[in-house]
Amino acid sequence: IPLAFDHQTTAAMWAVEGAGLLWIGVRQDRKLARAFGALLQLAGGVGFLIGLPGLAAGMPVLNSAFIGCMLLAVSGALSARWLQLGAARLAAYEQAAPAAAMLWATAWFAYGGLGEIDRSLPPDLDYGAALAHAALVILVLLGLRQWWSWAIPARIAVALAPLAVLIGLATTQAHPFAEFGFLAWPLLLVAVYAVLHDLDEHPDEMTTTLRPVLHAGAYAALAFVVAWESGWQLGEVVPGIWRQLPWALVPVALLWAANRAAPWPTWPLARHAETYRLHASIPLALWTALWVLVTNLSNDGNPGGIAYFPLLNPLDLTSAAALTMLALYVIGLPAAQREALLRERPRPAGGWPVSLFVALCGALVFVWLNAALLRALHHNFDAPLTWHGMRSSLLVQASLSIFWTLLGLSVMVLSTRRGWRTAWMVGAGMMAVVVGKLFLVDLAGTGTIARIASFISVGLLMLLAGYVSPLPPAAPDKEHA
């Protein structure tokens, strides 16, 4: 062999010879032959890798570098199979050898394909081709799992699938579908869900505990890719807020799909309804809530050339849809989880019964409504949106005072009708904040019509609140009763 081939090909051939020697060692139960066969493959791989940079570029696929990598991969895979078939003859220290050989084969298969992509394809195709190759590696491992009825290739695919998705997202340049990503990403997601389907068809004790996390991660990755690509495509066509909207609409749509009374499609949503209702939906719900908070605090809601209408503009409609979906999601949770979020709990040091989740949801709605008011003033009355500008604007300050009073009045009236003592106190606290704001902030505009209007409006609303919404009675002491 050394006389007929260069030293890289010779190293690869030695790996093939090592696989043959290992096969003999398994068949004849000879530990020394197995050890020497494994060592020969390892030495062949190291020798091939050392000389790989010096190989001259040849024909695509039909070149020494790619063929050598494939010889090493096939040798490792066959060695893994033979060791697995002869597992009963292996010593205790050799029990991990089949898995190690399969990992060795997978590494060479992945490395050989990526190296060939780098050598043979134009740079603008590398990203999509690399993702497609990762999907191919995963599908080949699943095929070996079916063919050999062996769990190790499937376990490697389980580890490789999220790694490929994370690397694909981390290396994306402008948007996921660039550089033929529009072909590669669907193929990679199909491979990921093929891994999940294989876990359902062949339950594995080691990977069963990871199944909910894998389903949730795949669902989140799907949402991330679709939202990123949709936002980029919209941003290329329409200016303004439109680029940001898919980052909320996509998780909202997937939340709706996972929490329908009859989830569709049957697999995986209906078959794993509990997993998608809890493990997969909670990250999407948090993502949606964070989008509502950050976007309303940082974006002016420019509708991109169309008329701006308060609450009937793209940003406010999307925020309302997101908050509505979050409310429907919480309402649709199983009774135990819903009660844990919504029921009132006493503070550790006593005091009013409160629910942290309800308080956070109320704060989120409060932020959105105030942001909607400020954007309406900005687009229709040229009010500033900077912190200093809003602090100095009499129109903004008067509008906020009246608006907060209306919110407090609404909360107090609703609380009186429903008997929500804690919520009534929150509304009354908002009224107190408005009074403090009138004297500490609005008073700076002495003599202006805006100040007079805000004082009169707030005073009238407070009189109305005292008349129509008295404090609800305290809840009876059940233990004393």
XYZ file of C-alpha atoms in Angstrom:
481
model
C 0.000 0.000 0.000
C 2.699 2.624 0.784
C 4.284 1.934 -2.633
C 1.028 2.530 -4.507
C -0.490 5.470 -2.615
C 0.571 8.694 -0.910
C 0.912 8.735 2.857
C -2.576 10.226 3.458
C -4.264 7.452 1.498
C -1.995 4.931 3.189
C -3.131 6.200 6.585
C -6.773 5.780 5.543
C -6.067 2.257 4.274
C -4.463 1.421 7.599
C -7.731 2.445 9.255
C -9.573 -0.011 6.993
C -7.073 -2.717 7.906
C -7.588 -1.832 11.576
C -11.335 -2.399 11.164
C -10.676 -5.791 9.605
C -8.320 -6.757 12.396
C -10.878 -5.654 14.978
C -13.504 -7.840 13.251
C -11.190 -10.812 13.551
C -10.632 -9.983 17.216
C -14.386 -9.977 17.838
C -15.028 -13.193 15.896
C -12.154 -15.082 17.549
C -12.529 -13.361 20.939
C -8.933 -12.106 20.883
C -8.467 -9.013 23.040
C -5.035 -8.204 21.625
C -6.332 -8.220 18.041
C -9.225 -5.918 19.015
C -6.874 -3.549 20.811
C -4.392 -3.464 17.936
C -7.193 -2.940 15.383
C -8.521 0.040 17.366
C -5.003 1.434 17.762
C -4.344 1.048 14.045
C -7.515 3.014 13.228
C -6.567 5.745 15.686
C -3.029 5.992 14.260
C -4.388 6.039 10.707
C -6.775 8.864 11.581
C -4.086 10.942 13.266
C -1.686 10.372 10.395
C -4.327 11.316 7.840
C -5.244 14.465 9.753
C -1.612 15.601 10.024
C -1.090 15.422 6.281
C -4.512 16.746 5.296
C -3.534 20.445 4.872
C -0.882 19.486 2.346
C -3.224 17.668 -0.001
C -3.654 19.293 -3.389
C -7.195 20.199 -4.403
C -8.686 17.649 -6.788
C -12.033 16.903 -8.300
C -15.048 17.538 -6.059
C -15.826 14.435 -3.962
C -13.384 12.293 -5.969
C -10.270 13.486 -4.154
C -7.966 11.996 -1.560
C -9.167 14.202 1.295
C -12.858 13.359 1.020
C -12.362 9.692 0.163
C -9.944 9.305 3.075
C -12.440 10.828 5.509
C -15.169 8.522 4.239
C -12.897 5.474 4.581
C -12.188 6.429 8.174
C -15.912 7.008 8.827
C -16.993 3.686 7.305
C -14.236 1.828 9.128
C -15.307 3.351 12.431
C -18.993 2.615 11.819
C -18.319 -1.032 10.910
C -16.071 -1.386 13.942
C -18.868 -0.021 16.137
C -21.335 -2.476 14.648
C -19.065 -5.488 15.090
C -18.256 -4.506 18.662
C -21.950 -4.097 19.382
C -22.789 -7.518 17.933
C -20.023 -9.088 20.001
C -20.783 -7.146 23.160
C -21.138 -10.362 25.164
C -17.483 -11.191 24.476
C -16.093 -7.803 25.423
C -14.251 -7.273 28.676
C -15.524 -4.814 31.261
C -13.081 -2.112 30.144
C -14.304 -2.501 26.538
C -17.994 -1.830 27.205
C -17.723 1.787 26.040
C -15.855 0.805 22.847
C -18.944 0.514 20.547
C -20.166 4.018 21.444
C -16.640 5.448 21.105
C -16.241 3.876 17.665
C -19.604 5.290 16.551
C -18.608 8.748 17.753
C -15.321 8.414 15.868
C -17.163 7.484 12.685
C -19.667 10.341 13.056
C -16.886 12.863 13.587
C -15.078 11.814 10.422
C -18.287 11.803 8.394
C -19.172 15.321 9.549
C -15.614 16.614 9.156
C -15.171 15.137 5.690
C -18.404 16.675 4.410
C -17.695 20.111 5.860
C -14.165 20.059 4.475
C -15.416 19.157 1.004
C -17.986 21.979 1.173
C -15.238 24.436 2.042
C -12.983 23.194 -0.767
C -15.455 22.725 -3.593
C -18.343 25.182 -3.217
C -18.425 28.969 -3.643
C -18.389 30.939 -0.368
C -21.995 32.091 -0.794
C -23.157 28.446 -0.669
C -21.164 27.349 2.379
C -23.787 28.242 4.994
C -26.701 26.430 3.380
C -24.567 23.443 2.391
C -23.185 23.089 5.928
C -26.699 23.055 7.412
C -27.822 20.520 4.812
C -24.814 18.335 5.615
C -25.639 18.477 9.333
C -29.173 17.321 8.490
C -27.706 14.517 6.351
C -25.486 13.330 9.207
C -28.490 13.226 11.560
C -30.630 11.327 9.041
C -27.838 8.817 8.350
C -27.515 8.164 12.089
C -31.271 7.581 12.320
C -31.043 5.242 9.332
C -28.318 3.227 11.065
C -30.469 3.104 14.162
C -33.320 1.590 12.146
C -31.076 -0.758 10.166
C -29.058 -2.041 13.097
C -31.748 -1.732 15.817
C -29.124 -0.070 17.971
C -29.716 2.926 20.233
C -26.228 4.486 20.111
C -26.595 6.175 16.670
C -29.931 7.645 17.791
C -28.364 8.980 20.990
C -25.636 10.671 18.972
C -28.325 12.179 16.719
C -30.160 13.462 19.809
C -27.008 15.295 20.897
C -26.134 16.488 17.393
C -29.559 17.925 16.474
C -29.689 20.811 19.014
C -25.986 21.476 18.472
C -26.546 21.886 14.721
C -29.500 24.233 15.305
C -27.564 26.414 17.757
C -24.526 26.630 15.479
C -26.778 27.408 12.513
C -28.444 30.274 14.369
C -25.142 31.580 15.736
C -23.480 31.667 12.298
C -26.380 33.268 10.420
C -25.289 36.502 8.787
C -28.229 38.665 7.632
C -31.167 36.269 7.930
C -31.666 32.485 8.154
C -32.682 31.927 4.522
C -29.612 33.661 3.091
C -26.999 31.615 1.197
C -29.481 28.865 0.310
C -30.681 28.658 3.886
C -34.213 28.564 2.477
C -33.458 24.980 1.422
C -31.199 23.970 4.297
C -33.270 25.162 7.284
C -36.405 23.181 6.342
C -34.211 20.106 5.835
C -32.514 20.586 9.213
C -35.841 21.078 11.006
C -37.181 17.931 9.327
C -34.127 16.072 10.638
C -34.699 17.464 14.146
C -38.312 16.334 14.179
C -37.257 12.978 12.717
C -35.096 12.566 15.833
C -38.100 13.372 18.034
C -40.271 10.908 16.116
C -37.637 8.218 16.514
C -37.669 8.804 20.280
C -41.422 8.159 20.252
C -41.122 5.010 18.171
C -38.163 3.603 20.106
C -38.310 4.763 23.738
C -34.863 4.940 25.258
C -34.299 5.113 28.978
C -31.410 7.535 28.600
C -33.207 10.003 26.288
C -36.802 9.705 27.538
C -36.206 12.247 30.302
C -34.891 14.699 27.701
C -37.945 14.383 25.437
C -39.934 17.361 26.850
C -36.862 19.599 26.680
C -36.112 18.519 23.110
C -39.696 19.153 21.985
C -39.688 22.574 23.656
C -36.325 23.456 22.123
C -37.389 22.386 18.637
C -40.610 24.411 18.929
C -38.688 27.479 20.093
C -36.134 27.061 17.281
C -38.944 26.840 14.735
C -40.468 30.041 16.131
C -37.091 31.811 16.157
C -36.236 30.946 12.553
C -39.687 31.850 11.198
C -39.850 35.112 13.196
C -36.340 36.166 12.152
C -36.900 35.429 8.476
C -40.389 36.961 8.377
C -39.172 40.104 10.115
C -36.276 40.472 7.714
C -38.490 39.995 4.661
C -41.032 42.542 5.940
C -38.274 45.011 6.751
C -37.033 44.833 3.159
C -40.479 45.793 1.838
C -42.063 48.090 4.444
C -40.249 50.533 6.784
C -41.094 51.216 10.395
C -42.456 48.829 12.994
C -43.325 46.041 10.556
C -39.927 44.360 10.925
C -40.594 43.817 14.641
C -44.126 42.427 14.402
C -43.301 38.792 13.443
C -41.239 38.498 16.634
C -44.568 38.620 18.497
C -47.007 37.195 15.956
C -45.054 33.971 15.356
C -44.856 32.884 19.039
C -48.499 33.954 19.460
C -49.505 31.714 16.535
C -47.505 28.772 17.912
C -48.989 29.339 21.374
C -52.444 29.191 19.849
C -51.609 26.015 17.913
C -50.228 24.265 21.008
C -53.131 25.212 23.289
C -56.166 24.573 21.118
C -58.836 22.226 22.429
C -57.867 19.817 19.634
C -54.208 20.513 18.771
C -53.177 19.989 15.154
C -51.199 18.292 13.683
C -51.750 15.000 15.465
C -48.009 14.549 15.812
C -46.346 16.060 17.667
C -48.863 18.545 19.147
C -51.796 16.240 19.894
C -49.669 13.253 20.925
C -47.620 15.381 23.334
C -50.333 17.886 24.274
C -49.187 18.182 27.887
C -45.569 18.737 26.879
C -46.464 21.482 24.412
C -48.973 23.098 26.778
C -46.357 23.447 29.522
C -42.734 22.886 28.495
C -42.997 24.334 24.972
C -45.519 27.105 25.645
C -43.949 28.670 28.732
C -40.805 29.876 26.864
C -43.004 31.260 24.077
C -45.227 33.027 26.620
C -42.212 34.605 28.333
C -40.798 35.572 24.938
C -44.110 37.246 24.002
C -44.364 39.132 27.298
C -40.761 40.334 26.980
C -41.449 41.529 23.420
C -44.465 43.547 24.571
C -42.411 45.167 27.328
C -39.243 45.949 25.348
C -40.932 47.040 22.119
C -43.404 49.351 23.828
C -40.614 50.960 25.842
C -38.207 51.416 22.936
C -40.185 51.854 19.701
C -42.162 54.831 18.408
C -44.553 52.542 16.503
C -43.947 54.179 13.119
C -46.534 52.456 10.872
C -44.400 52.854 7.770
C -46.175 55.413 5.644
C -49.772 54.710 6.632
C -51.914 56.846 8.904
C -51.424 56.404 12.643
C -54.576 55.745 14.671
C -54.441 55.353 18.463
C -54.850 51.657 19.410
C -55.607 50.824 15.761
C -52.014 50.829 14.539
C -49.792 47.792 13.873
C -47.855 47.947 17.155
C -50.869 48.390 19.442
C -52.935 45.767 17.620
C -50.057 43.295 17.849
C -49.523 44.104 21.540
C -53.241 43.598 22.208
C -53.194 40.280 20.360
C -50.119 39.160 22.313
C -51.619 40.093 25.681
C -54.932 38.443 24.772
C -53.127 35.236 23.813
C -51.198 35.289 27.074
C -54.457 35.645 29.012
C -56.084 32.816 27.057
C -53.021 30.657 27.647
C -53.196 31.146 31.412
C -56.948 30.519 31.452
C -56.472 27.305 29.478
C -53.803 25.872 31.778
C -54.637 22.809 33.885
C -56.433 23.724 37.107
C -53.425 23.134 39.369
C -51.069 25.355 37.364
C -53.717 28.034 36.844
C -54.586 28.241 40.519
C -50.906 28.393 41.438
C -50.559 31.489 39.260
C -53.839 33.271 39.981
C -54.761 32.503 43.551
C -53.972 35.066 46.212
C -51.241 34.311 48.689
C -50.473 36.236 51.893
C -47.200 38.031 52.173
C -44.620 36.385 54.451
C -44.891 39.270 56.930
C -48.684 39.467 56.747
C -50.679 42.211 55.042
C -52.741 42.171 51.889
C -53.119 38.916 49.990
C -51.335 39.323 46.664
C -50.487 37.309 43.566
C -47.102 38.131 42.050
C -48.146 36.810 38.638
C -51.285 38.998 38.538
C -49.219 42.001 39.648
C -46.687 41.433 36.852
C -49.460 41.048 34.269
C -51.100 44.256 35.496
C -47.767 46.075 35.265
C -47.279 44.827 31.694
C -50.723 46.062 30.633
C -50.050 49.375 32.391
C -46.788 49.827 30.459
C -48.501 49.060 27.151
C -51.405 51.476 27.729
C -49.075 54.306 28.765
C -46.825 53.661 25.771
C -49.861 53.688 23.486
C -50.919 57.054 24.930
C -47.445 58.564 24.496
C -47.190 57.293 20.908
C -50.618 58.743 20.100
C -49.532 62.127 21.469
C -46.293 61.901 19.496
C -47.811 61.042 16.129
C -50.875 63.289 16.369
C -49.655 66.280 18.421
C -45.865 66.119 17.895
C -45.227 65.407 21.588
C -41.632 64.308 22.268
C -40.753 60.715 23.086
C -37.431 61.367 24.806
C -37.283 61.246 28.588
C -36.334 64.920 28.929
C -38.926 65.964 26.357
C -41.749 64.081 28.059
C -40.707 65.440 31.454
C -40.928 68.997 30.128
C -44.055 68.617 27.989
C -47.164 70.028 29.679
C -49.389 68.105 27.252
C -47.742 64.793 28.105
C -47.845 65.386 31.851
C -51.482 66.512 31.861
C -52.484 63.565 29.665
C -50.716 61.097 31.944
C -52.378 62.544 35.035
C -55.860 62.253 33.551
C -55.138 58.832 32.083
C -53.796 57.400 35.338
C -56.841 58.745 37.145
C -59.127 57.051 34.628
C -57.241 53.792 35.080
C -57.449 54.054 38.852
C -61.160 54.841 38.658
C -61.768 51.868 36.364
C -59.907 49.519 38.701
C -61.790 50.809 41.739
C -65.219 50.530 40.101
C -64.527 47.004 38.879
C -63.099 46.013 42.275
C -66.173 47.335 44.087
C -68.467 45.258 41.876
C -66.376 42.115 42.212
C -65.411 42.530 45.868
C -61.662 42.680 45.126
C -60.358 44.575 48.121
C -56.680 44.323 47.137
C -57.305 45.534 43.593
C -59.355 48.453 44.955
C -56.419 49.499 47.085
C -54.178 49.360 44.022
C -56.554 51.723 42.227
C -56.652 54.023 45.240
C -52.835 53.935 45.364
C -52.764 55.022 41.723
C -55.027 57.960 42.637
C -52.591 58.901 45.396
C -49.699 58.780 42.938
C -51.593 61.109 40.621
C -52.148 63.597 43.464
C -48.441 63.554 44.263
C -47.594 63.985 40.587
C -49.949 66.959 40.270
C -48.157 68.883 43.009
C -44.596 67.729 42.334
C -44.534 67.676 38.524
C -47.563 69.340 36.968
C -47.370 72.337 39.313
C -44.279 73.462 37.379
C -46.643 74.615 34.634
C -48.385 77.217 36.820
C -50.828 79.378 34.932
C -51.156 77.101 31.888
C -54.417 75.772 30.548
C -53.028 72.198 30.595
C -52.332 72.430 34.349
C -55.764 73.826 35.125
C -57.467 71.194 32.961
C -55.536 68.354 34.575
C -56.304 69.565 38.117
C -60.007 69.995 37.411
C -60.316 66.686 35.528
C -58.477 64.707 38.185
C -60.532 66.321 40.969
C -63.826 65.496 39.267
C -62.754 61.918 38.599
C -61.717 61.470 42.228
C -65.103 62.754 43.401
C -66.751 60.284 41.048
C -64.527 57.474 42.345
C -65.476 58.200 45.939
C -69.145 58.117 45.020
C -69.393 55.004 42.828
C -66.633 52.763 44.249
C -66.525 52.461 48.050
C -63.953 50.133 49.635
C -65.122 46.496 49.420
C -65.530 44.783 52.814
C -62.681 42.648 54.083
C -62.953 38.904 53.516
C -64.310 37.072 56.580
C -61.894 35.130 58.742
C -62.756 31.567 57.769
C -60.908 30.023 60.722
C -62.756 32.260 63.226
C -66.113 31.597 61.551
